[in-house]
Amino acid sequence: ENKKTQGIPWVSVKERMPEDDGGFSPLCLVYYTYTGGYGQSITSIGYDWWDSDKDEWTKHDNSEVTHWCYMDDIPAPVTQEN
């Protein structure tokens, strides 16, 4: 697991997709891969909403997103208080 993504409760799109929250699509953190301008594979993290009526992400192609998690499930950063 990448150190930058440790502690994030990722869910594979092969397992399940996000569920609506009272009729609203919840905001999700998404892990996605796409092909760049020179044909190279690029992996990144961003945000998106799952539209359960259309069975698609609103900002990314379904084929790009490999994992997701609800934004509310992401642990807050550890900070030191002075």
Coordinates of C-alpha atoms in Angstrom, one line a residue:
E1 CA 0.0 0.0 0.0
N2 CA 1.3 3.5 -0.9
K3 CA 2.3 5.5 2.1
K4 CA 0.2 8.4 0.8
T5 CA -3.0 6.3 0.9
Q6 CA -2.4 4.4 4.2
G7 CA -5.3 4.6 6.6
I8 CA -7.8 5.4 3.9
P9 CA -10.6 2.7 3.9
W10 CA -10.6 2.1 0.1
V11 CA -13.4 0.1 -1.4
S12 CA -12.8 -1.7 -4.8
V13 CA -15.3 -0.9 -7.5
K14 CA -15.4 -4.6 -8.1
E15 CA -16.8 -5.1 -4.5
R16 CA -19.5 -2.4 -4.5
M17 CA -20.4 1.2 -5.4
P18 CA -21.4 4.1 -3.0
E19 CA -25.0 4.2 -1.8
D20 CA -27.1 7.3 -1.9
D21 CA -27.5 9.1 1.4
G22 CA -31.2 10.2 1.7
G23 CA -31.5 10.6 -2.1
F24 CA -28.2 12.5 -2.5
S25 CA -24.9 11.2 -3.9
P26 CA -22.3 11.3 -1.2
L27 CA -18.9 12.9 -2.0
C28 CA -16.2 10.3 -2.4
L29 CA -12.4 10.2 -2.7
V30 CA -11.5 8.2 -5.8
Y31 CA -8.4 6.5 -6.9
Y32 CA -8.2 6.4 -10.7
T33 CA -5.9 5.5 -13.6
Y34 CA -6.0 7.0 -17.1
T35 CA -3.8 7.2 -20.2
G36 CA -1.8 10.4 -20.6
G37 CA -1.0 12.3 -23.7
Y38 CA 2.1 10.2 -24.5
G39 CA 0.3 6.9 -23.9
Q40 CA 1.7 6.5 -20.3
S41 CA -0.5 5.3 -17.5
I42 CA -1.2 7.9 -14.9
T43 CA -2.6 7.2 -11.4
S44 CA -4.1 9.9 -9.3
I45 CA -6.5 10.6 -6.4
G46 CA -9.4 13.1 -6.7
Y47 CA -13.0 13.5 -5.7
D48 CA -16.3 12.5 -7.3
W49 CA -19.9 11.7 -6.8
W50 CA -21.5 8.4 -7.8
D51 CA -24.8 8.9 -9.7
S52 CA -26.8 5.8 -8.8
D53 CA -29.5 6.7 -11.3
K54 CA -27.1 6.6 -14.2
D55 CA -24.6 4.1 -12.6
E56 CA -21.7 6.4 -13.3
W57 CA -19.2 8.8 -11.7
T58 CA -20.0 12.5 -12.5
K59 CA -16.4 13.6 -13.1
H60 CA -14.5 10.5 -14.2
D61 CA -15.1 7.6 -16.6
N62 CA -16.3 4.4 -14.9
S63 CA -13.3 2.6 -16.5
E64 CA -10.8 5.0 -14.8
V65 CA -11.9 4.6 -11.2
T66 CA -10.6 1.5 -9.4
H67 CA -11.2 2.4 -5.7
W68 CA -13.3 4.9 -3.7
C69 CA -14.2 5.8 -0.1
Y70 CA -16.7 8.1 1.4
M71 CA -15.1 11.5 2.3
D72 CA -16.7 11.2 5.8
D73 CA -14.7 7.9 6.4
I74 CA -11.3 9.5 5.8
P75 CA -9.4 10.0 9.1
A76 CA -8.5 13.5 10.0
P77 CA -4.7 14.4 9.9
V78 CA -2.8 14.1 13.2
T79 CA -1.7 17.6 14.3
Q80 CA 0.3 18.7 17.2
E81 CA -1.2 21.4 19.4
N82 CA 1.1 23.9 20.9

